[in-house]
Amino acid sequence: LVPAGPERDAFALKMGLLLLGLNREISEASDENSAPWMLYAAADHLNSVTYSIRLLQSEEKGHDLLQLTKLNLQVGLMAAGKTAYATASKYLLLALRDLE
């Protein structure tokens, strides 16, 4: 287990970005759709990172918070399509929060 604090935030950020990258590679390498579970897991990891850490890391590595907003929107719409409305509302509200 990773202790709470900056180390956990850094780990969650790294895992979220890694899952997004793997998901992209799977999508590009095959005709199949990407693995939806990877998108949900990536969104959960990236959403668990405190806002200031995400902002700092996104500026340093060229990632944009808009990427997370789009991910939350995508995952929220996927959940709504599966009639998982509580889960969908969670991700959609996070997408709205990041637009502020």
mmCIF file of N, CA and C in Angstrom:
data_model
loop_
_atom_site.group_PDB
_atom_site.id
_atom_site.type_symbol
_atom_site.label_atom_id
_atom_site.label_comp_id
_atom_site.label_asym_id
_atom_site.label_seq_id
_atom_site.Cartn_x
_atom_site.Cartn_y
_atom_site.Cartn_z
ATOM 1 N N LEU A 1 0.830 -1.189 0.000
ATOM 2 C CA LEU A 1 0.000 0.000 0.000
ATOM 3 C C LEU A 1 0.869 1.245 0.000
ATOM 4 N N VAL A 2 0.399 2.230 -0.685
ATOM 5 C CA VAL A 2 1.113 3.498 -0.758
ATOM 6 C C VAL A 2 0.496 4.432 0.279
ATOM 7 N N PRO A 3 1.322 5.007 1.154
ATOM 8 C CA PRO A 3 0.772 5.884 2.196
ATOM 9 C C PRO A 3 0.100 7.119 1.595
ATOM 10 N N ALA A 4 -0.900 7.621 2.311
ATOM 11 C CA ALA A 4 -1.624 8.817 1.861
ATOM 12 C C ALA A 4 -0.671 9.994 1.762
ATOM 13 N N GLY A 5 -0.958 10.879 0.834
ATOM 14 C CA GLY A 5 -0.141 12.067 0.658
ATOM 15 C C GLY A 5 0.384 12.179 -0.755
ATOM 16 N N PRO A 6 1.458 12.928 -0.919
ATOM 17 C CA PRO A 6 2.005 13.173 -2.253
ATOM 18 C C PRO A 6 2.437 11.897 -2.986
ATOM 19 N N GLU A 7 2.935 10.900 -2.232
ATOM 20 C CA GLU A 7 3.360 9.654 -2.873
ATOM 21 C C GLU A 7 2.172 8.933 -3.496
ATOM 22 N N ARG A 8 1.055 8.901 -2.784
ATOM 23 C CA ARG A 8 -0.140 8.246 -3.311
ATOM 24 C C ARG A 8 -0.684 9.006 -4.521
ATOM 25 N N ASP A 9 -0.672 10.335 -4.432
ATOM 26 C CA ASP A 9 -1.136 11.136 -5.566
ATOM 27 C C ASP A 9 -0.281 10.886 -6.802
ATOM 28 N N ALA A 10 1.036 10.833 -6.609
ATOM 29 C CA ALA A 10 1.942 10.597 -7.738
ATOM 30 C C ALA A 10 1.705 9.208 -8.329
ATOM 31 N N PHE A 11 1.482 8.217 -7.468
ATOM 32 C CA PHE A 11 1.216 6.854 -7.932
ATOM 33 C C PHE A 11 -0.098 6.792 -8.710
ATOM 34 N N ALA A 12 -1.147 7.414 -8.173
ATOM 35 C CA ALA A 12 -2.455 7.401 -8.840
ATOM 36 C C ALA A 12 -2.380 8.111 -10.193
ATOM 37 N N LEU A 13 -1.663 9.213 -10.246
ATOM 38 C CA LEU A 13 -1.499 9.942 -11.502
ATOM 39 C C LEU A 13 -0.766 9.078 -12.532
ATOM 40 N N LYS A 14 0.310 8.443 -12.097
ATOM 41 C CA LYS A 14 1.088 7.590 -12.995
ATOM 42 C C LYS A 14 0.244 6.418 -13.499
ATOM 43 N N MET A 15 -0.508 5.773 -12.618
ATOM 44 C CA MET A 15 -1.341 4.641 -13.010
ATOM 45 C C MET A 15 -2.451 5.073 -13.965
ATOM 46 N N GLY A 16 -3.076 6.197 -13.691
ATOM 47 C CA GLY A 16 -4.142 6.689 -14.554
ATOM 48 C C GLY A 16 -3.642 6.974 -15.952
ATOM 49 N N LEU A 17 -2.507 7.635 -16.047
ATOM 50 C CA LEU A 17 -1.936 7.942 -17.361
ATOM 51 C C LEU A 17 -1.461 6.685 -18.079
ATOM 52 N N LEU A 18 -0.927 5.724 -17.330
ATOM 53 C CA LEU A 18 -0.499 4.452 -17.913
ATOM 54 C C LEU A 18 -1.698 3.695 -18.484
ATOM 55 N N LEU A 19 -2.793 3.636 -17.738
ATOM 56 C CA LEU A 19 -3.993 2.953 -18.223
ATOM 57 C C LEU A 19 -4.557 3.633 -19.466
ATOM 58 N N LEU A 20 -4.533 4.958 -19.499
ATOM 59 C CA LEU A 20 -4.990 5.664 -20.698
ATOM 60 C C LEU A 20 -4.124 5.317 -21.909
ATOM 61 N N GLY A 21 -2.825 5.285 -21.697
ATOM 62 C CA GLY A 21 -1.902 4.946 -22.780
ATOM 63 C C GLY A 21 -2.103 3.525 -23.281
ATOM 64 N N LEU A 22 -2.258 2.579 -22.362
ATOM 65 C CA LEU A 22 -2.500 1.194 -22.749
ATOM 66 C C LEU A 22 -3.815 1.062 -23.508
ATOM 67 N N ASN A 23 -4.820 1.772 -23.058
ATOM 68 C CA ASN A 23 -6.118 1.737 -23.715
ATOM 69 C C ASN A 23 -6.009 2.249 -25.156
ATOM 70 N N ARG A 24 -5.246 3.318 -25.353
ATOM 71 C CA ARG A 24 -5.035 3.855 -26.695
ATOM 72 C C ARG A 24 -4.311 2.849 -27.583
ATOM 73 N N GLU A 25 -3.281 2.214 -27.018
ATOM 74 C CA GLU A 25 -2.526 1.225 -27.789
ATOM 75 C C GLU A 25 -3.403 0.058 -28.214
ATOM 76 N N ILE A 26 -4.266 -0.411 -27.323
ATOM 77 C CA ILE A 26 -5.173 -1.510 -27.657
ATOM 78 C C ILE A 26 -6.110 -1.085 -28.776
ATOM 79 N N SER A 27 -6.629 0.125 -28.676
ATOM 80 C CA SER A 27 -7.554 0.629 -29.700
ATOM 81 C C SER A 27 -6.881 0.735 -31.056
ATOM 82 N N GLU A 28 -5.646 1.205 -31.066
ATOM 83 C CA GLU A 28 -4.927 1.399 -32.326
ATOM 84 C C GLU A 28 -4.436 0.079 -32.926
ATOM 85 N N ALA A 29 -4.148 -0.908 -32.063
ATOM 86 C CA ALA A 29 -3.577 -2.166 -32.527
ATOM 87 C C ALA A 29 -4.618 -3.162 -33.029
ATOM 88 N N SER A 30 -5.864 -2.961 -32.695
ATOM 89 C CA SER A 30 -6.888 -3.919 -33.108
ATOM 90 C C SER A 30 -8.135 -3.193 -33.585
ATOM 91 N N ASP A 31 -8.972 -3.943 -34.238
ATOM 92 C CA ASP A 31 -10.232 -3.376 -34.700
ATOM 93 C C ASP A 31 -11.276 -3.348 -33.590
ATOM 94 N N GLU A 32 -10.966 -3.991 -32.481
ATOM 95 C CA GLU A 32 -11.902 -4.039 -31.365
ATOM 96 C C GLU A 32 -11.926 -2.694 -30.645
ATOM 97 N N ASN A 33 -13.017 -2.479 -29.954
ATOM 98 C CA ASN A 33 -13.102 -1.284 -29.114
ATOM 99 C C ASN A 33 -12.116 -1.409 -27.970
ATOM 100 N N SER A 34 -11.781 -0.298 -27.403
ATOM 101 C CA SER A 34 -10.870 -0.310 -26.269
ATOM 102 C C SER A 34 -11.526 -1.028 -25.093
ATOM 103 N N ALA A 35 -10.723 -1.378 -24.127
ATOM 104 C CA ALA A 35 -11.229 -2.055 -22.933
ATOM 105 C C ALA A 35 -11.893 -1.026 -22.020
ATOM 106 N N PRO A 36 -13.222 -1.069 -21.887
ATOM 107 C CA PRO A 36 -13.918 -0.063 -21.080
ATOM 108 C C PRO A 36 -13.444 -0.012 -19.633
ATOM 109 N N TRP A 37 -13.084 -1.175 -19.082
ATOM 110 C CA TRP A 37 -12.661 -1.170 -17.684
ATOM 111 C C TRP A 37 -11.424 -0.311 -17.488
ATOM 112 N N MET A 38 -10.560 -0.241 -18.502
ATOM 113 C CA MET A 38 -9.358 0.594 -18.383
ATOM 114 C C MET A 38 -9.729 2.067 -18.277
ATOM 115 N N LEU A 39 -10.755 2.469 -19.022
ATOM 116 C CA LEU A 39 -11.180 3.869 -18.960
ATOM 117 C C LEU A 39 -11.749 4.196 -17.589
ATOM 118 N N TYR A 40 -12.574 3.287 -17.049
ATOM 119 C CA TYR A 40 -13.124 3.513 -15.711
ATOM 120 C C TYR A 40 -12.000 3.572 -14.666
ATOM 121 N N ALA A 41 -11.065 2.635 -14.760
ATOM 122 C CA ALA A 41 -9.953 2.603 -13.795
ATOM 123 C C ALA A 41 -9.079 3.841 -13.929
ATOM 124 N N ALA A 42 -8.792 4.251 -15.169
ATOM 125 C CA ALA A 42 -7.977 5.450 -15.383
ATOM 126 C C ALA A 42 -8.675 6.674 -14.805
ATOM 127 N N ALA A 43 -9.967 6.798 -15.061
ATOM 128 C CA ALA A 43 -10.720 7.940 -14.538
ATOM 129 C C ALA A 43 -10.702 7.937 -13.011
ATOM 130 N N ASP A 44 -10.895 6.770 -12.408
ATOM 131 C CA ASP A 44 -10.885 6.706 -10.940
ATOM 132 C C ASP A 44 -9.526 7.106 -10.374
ATOM 133 N N HIS A 45 -8.452 6.612 -10.988
ATOM 134 C CA HIS A 45 -7.112 6.978 -10.506
ATOM 135 C C HIS A 45 -6.876 8.485 -10.656
ATOM 136 N N LEU A 46 -7.177 9.027 -11.821
ATOM 137 C CA LEU A 46 -6.909 10.448 -12.065
ATOM 138 C C LEU A 46 -7.814 11.344 -11.221
ATOM 139 N N ASN A 47 -9.046 10.917 -10.982
ATOM 140 C CA ASN A 47 -9.943 11.713 -10.147
ATOM 141 C C ASN A 47 -9.554 11.680 -8.676
ATOM 142 N N SER A 48 -8.805 10.653 -8.264
ATOM 143 C CA SER A 48 -8.409 10.559 -6.857
ATOM 144 C C SER A 48 -7.255 11.494 -6.509
ATOM 145 N N VAL A 49 -6.580 11.986 -7.520
ATOM 146 C CA VAL A 49 -5.443 12.885 -7.301
ATOM 147 C C VAL A 49 -5.974 14.283 -6.988
ATOM 148 N N THR A 50 -5.387 14.920 -5.999
ATOM 149 C CA THR A 50 -5.853 16.250 -5.636
ATOM 150 C C THR A 50 -5.691 17.213 -6.799
ATOM 151 N N TYR A 51 -6.565 18.182 -6.862
ATOM 152 C CA TYR A 51 -6.625 19.112 -7.983
ATOM 153 C C TYR A 51 -5.288 19.816 -8.223
ATOM 154 N N SER A 52 -4.628 20.269 -7.171
ATOM 155 C CA SER A 52 -3.375 21.011 -7.346
ATOM 156 C C SER A 52 -2.274 20.122 -7.918
ATOM 157 N N ILE A 53 -2.237 18.864 -7.496
ATOM 158 C CA ILE A 53 -1.229 17.938 -8.018
ATOM 159 C C ILE A 53 -1.493 17.679 -9.498
ATOM 160 N N ARG A 54 -2.772 17.475 -9.869
ATOM 161 C CA ARG A 54 -3.109 17.257 -11.274
ATOM 162 C C ARG A 54 -2.698 18.450 -12.114
ATOM 163 N N LEU A 55 -2.967 19.649 -11.624
ATOM 164 C CA LEU A 55 -2.644 20.853 -12.370
ATOM 165 C C LEU A 55 -1.135 20.961 -12.562
ATOM 166 N N LEU A 56 -0.374 20.748 -11.514
ATOM 167 C CA LEU A 56 1.081 20.820 -11.593
ATOM 168 C C LEU A 56 1.627 19.783 -12.566
ATOM 169 N N GLN A 57 1.182 18.541 -12.443
ATOM 170 C CA GLN A 57 1.665 17.475 -13.308
ATOM 171 C C GLN A 57 1.268 17.710 -14.763
ATOM 172 N N SER A 58 0.059 18.224 -14.976
ATOM 173 C CA SER A 58 -0.392 18.430 -16.355
ATOM 174 C C SER A 58 0.443 19.512 -17.035
ATOM 175 N N GLU A 59 0.835 20.525 -16.283
ATOM 176 C CA GLU A 59 1.673 21.572 -16.861
ATOM 177 C C GLU A 59 3.074 21.058 -17.144
ATOM 178 N N GLU A 60 3.600 20.221 -16.249
ATOM 179 C CA GLU A 60 4.953 19.710 -16.412
ATOM 180 C C GLU A 60 5.056 18.728 -17.573
ATOM 181 N N LYS A 61 4.068 17.887 -17.760
ATOM 182 C CA LYS A 61 4.165 16.821 -18.749
ATOM 183 C C LYS A 61 3.353 17.100 -19.999
ATOM 184 N N GLY A 62 2.770 18.276 -20.110
ATOM 185 C CA GLY A 62 2.038 18.616 -21.309
ATOM 186 C C GLY A 62 0.631 18.047 -21.354
ATOM 187 N N HIS A 63 0.176 17.435 -20.271
ATOM 188 C CA HIS A 63 -1.185 16.920 -20.232
ATOM 189 C C HIS A 63 -2.106 18.067 -19.842
ATOM 190 N N ASP A 64 -3.269 18.037 -20.382
ATOM 191 C CA ASP A 64 -4.218 19.107 -20.145
ATOM 192 C C ASP A 64 -5.335 18.578 -19.260
ATOM 193 N N LEU A 65 -5.813 19.417 -18.350
ATOM 194 C CA LEU A 65 -6.955 19.011 -17.532
ATOM 195 C C LEU A 65 -8.178 18.764 -18.405
ATOM 196 N N LEU A 66 -8.183 19.325 -19.592
ATOM 197 C CA LEU A 66 -9.284 19.069 -20.513
ATOM 198 C C LEU A 66 -9.329 17.586 -20.882
ATOM 199 N N GLN A 67 -8.183 16.921 -20.903
ATOM 200 C CA GLN A 67 -8.133 15.484 -21.180
ATOM 201 C C GLN A 67 -8.918 14.724 -20.109
ATOM 202 N N LEU A 68 -8.756 15.102 -18.855
ATOM 203 C CA LEU A 68 -9.493 14.441 -17.778
ATOM 204 C C LEU A 68 -10.979 14.749 -17.882
ATOM 205 N N THR A 69 -11.312 15.971 -18.245
ATOM 206 C CA THR A 69 -12.714 16.338 -18.417
ATOM 207 C C THR A 69 -13.348 15.492 -19.506
ATOM 208 N N LYS A 70 -12.648 15.326 -20.617
ATOM 209 C CA LYS A 70 -13.157 14.500 -21.714
ATOM 210 C C LYS A 70 -13.287 13.038 -21.286
ATOM 211 N N LEU A 71 -12.321 12.557 -20.512
ATOM 212 C CA LEU A 71 -12.378 11.181 -20.024
ATOM 213 C C LEU A 71 -13.595 10.987 -19.123
ATOM 214 N N ASN A 72 -13.808 11.922 -18.194
ATOM 215 C CA ASN A 72 -14.973 11.823 -17.309
ATOM 216 C C ASN A 72 -16.272 11.876 -18.100
ATOM 217 N N LEU A 73 -16.323 12.699 -19.126
ATOM 218 C CA LEU A 73 -17.508 12.764 -19.976
ATOM 219 C C LEU A 73 -17.717 11.434 -20.698
ATOM 220 N N GLN A 74 -16.652 10.900 -21.284
ATOM 221 C CA GLN A 74 -16.743 9.635 -22.013
ATOM 222 C C GLN A 74 -17.208 8.504 -21.099
ATOM 223 N N VAL A 75 -16.594 8.400 -19.927
ATOM 224 C CA VAL A 75 -16.940 7.331 -18.995
ATOM 225 C C VAL A 75 -18.363 7.539 -18.462
ATOM 226 N N GLY A 76 -18.727 8.780 -18.209
ATOM 227 C CA GLY A 76 -20.089 9.059 -17.749
ATOM 228 C C GLY A 76 -21.131 8.662 -18.773
ATOM 229 N N LEU A 77 -20.875 8.949 -20.038
ATOM 230 C CA LEU A 77 -21.808 8.569 -21.092
ATOM 231 C C LEU A 77 -21.846 7.050 -21.281
ATOM 232 N N MET A 78 -20.695 6.388 -21.127
ATOM 233 C CA MET A 78 -20.668 4.927 -21.206
ATOM 234 C C MET A 78 -21.511 4.323 -20.093
ATOM 235 N N ALA A 79 -21.374 4.864 -18.885
ATOM 236 C CA ALA A 79 -22.145 4.352 -17.746
ATOM 237 C C ALA A 79 -23.637 4.600 -17.953
ATOM 238 N N ALA A 80 -23.989 5.761 -18.466
ATOM 239 C CA ALA A 80 -25.397 6.063 -18.721
ATOM 240 C C ALA A 80 -25.957 5.109 -19.774
ATOM 241 N N GLY A 81 -25.160 4.753 -20.758
ATOM 242 C CA GLY A 81 -25.581 3.806 -21.783
ATOM 243 C C GLY A 81 -25.837 2.418 -21.230
ATOM 244 N N LYS A 82 -25.227 2.114 -20.095
ATOM 245 C CA LYS A 82 -25.430 0.827 -19.427
ATOM 246 C C LYS A 82 -26.475 0.945 -18.323
ATOM 247 N N THR A 83 -27.173 2.052 -18.282
ATOM 248 C CA THR A 83 -28.185 2.402 -17.268
ATOM 249 C C THR A 83 -27.627 2.411 -15.843
ATOM 250 N N ALA A 84 -26.343 2.704 -15.712
ATOM 251 C CA ALA A 84 -25.717 2.884 -14.400
ATOM 252 C C ALA A 84 -25.741 4.379 -14.091
ATOM 253 N N TYR A 85 -26.920 4.873 -13.783
ATOM 254 C CA TYR A 85 -27.115 6.319 -13.693
ATOM 255 C C TYR A 85 -26.378 6.964 -12.521
ATOM 256 N N ALA A 86 -26.266 6.274 -11.399
ATOM 257 C CA ALA A 86 -25.535 6.851 -10.260
ATOM 258 C C ALA A 86 -24.056 7.020 -10.618
ATOM 259 N N THR A 87 -23.495 6.008 -11.250
ATOM 260 C CA THR A 87 -22.099 6.087 -11.683
ATOM 261 C C THR A 87 -21.937 7.159 -12.748
ATOM 262 N N ALA A 88 -22.868 7.204 -13.676
ATOM 263 C CA ALA A 88 -22.814 8.207 -14.744
ATOM 264 C C ALA A 88 -22.841 9.611 -14.169
ATOM 265 N N SER A 89 -23.723 9.848 -13.205
ATOM 266 C CA SER A 89 -23.817 11.200 -12.634
ATOM 267 C C SER A 89 -22.529 11.582 -11.920
ATOM 268 N N LYS A 90 -21.867 10.608 -11.282
ATOM 269 C CA LYS A 90 -20.591 10.893 -10.601
ATOM 270 C C LYS A 90 -19.565 11.428 -11.594
ATOM 271 N N TYR A 91 -19.385 10.713 -12.702
ATOM 272 C CA TYR A 91 -18.379 11.120 -13.688
ATOM 273 C C TYR A 91 -18.774 12.407 -14.410
ATOM 274 N N LEU A 92 -20.044 12.559 -14.706
ATOM 275 C CA LEU A 92 -20.492 13.766 -15.404
ATOM 276 C C LEU A 92 -20.347 14.999 -14.512
ATOM 277 N N LEU A 93 -20.617 14.845 -13.215
ATOM 278 C CA LEU A 93 -20.424 15.969 -12.292
ATOM 279 C C LEU A 93 -18.941 16.333 -12.165
ATOM 280 N N LEU A 94 -18.083 15.322 -12.181
ATOM 281 C CA LEU A 94 -16.640 15.603 -12.144
ATOM 282 C C LEU A 94 -16.200 16.331 -13.409
ATOM 283 N N ALA A 95 -16.766 15.962 -14.544
ATOM 284 C CA ALA A 95 -16.438 16.657 -15.796
ATOM 285 C C ALA A 95 -16.864 18.116 -15.708
ATOM 286 N N LEU A 96 -18.042 18.359 -15.174
ATOM 287 C CA LEU A 96 -18.505 19.738 -15.012
ATOM 288 C C LEU A 96 -17.618 20.529 -14.052
ATOM 289 N N ARG A 97 -17.192 19.875 -12.976
ATOM 290 C CA ARG A 97 -16.320 20.527 -11.983
ATOM 291 C C ARG A 97 -15.023 20.993 -12.639
ATOM 292 N N ASP A 98 -14.460 20.154 -13.496
ATOM 293 C CA ASP A 98 -13.186 20.509 -14.129
ATOM 294 C C ASP A 98 -13.330 21.627 -15.159
ATOM 295 N N LEU A 99 -14.553 21.868 -15.630
ATOM 296 C CA LEU A 99 -14.763 22.950 -16.579
ATOM 297 C C LEU A 99 -14.784 24.325 -15.905
ATOM 298 N N GLU A 100 -14.971 24.333 -14.590
ATOM 299 C CA GLU A 100 -15.042 25.616 -13.872
ATOM 300 C C GLU A 100 -13.702 26.311 -13.830
#
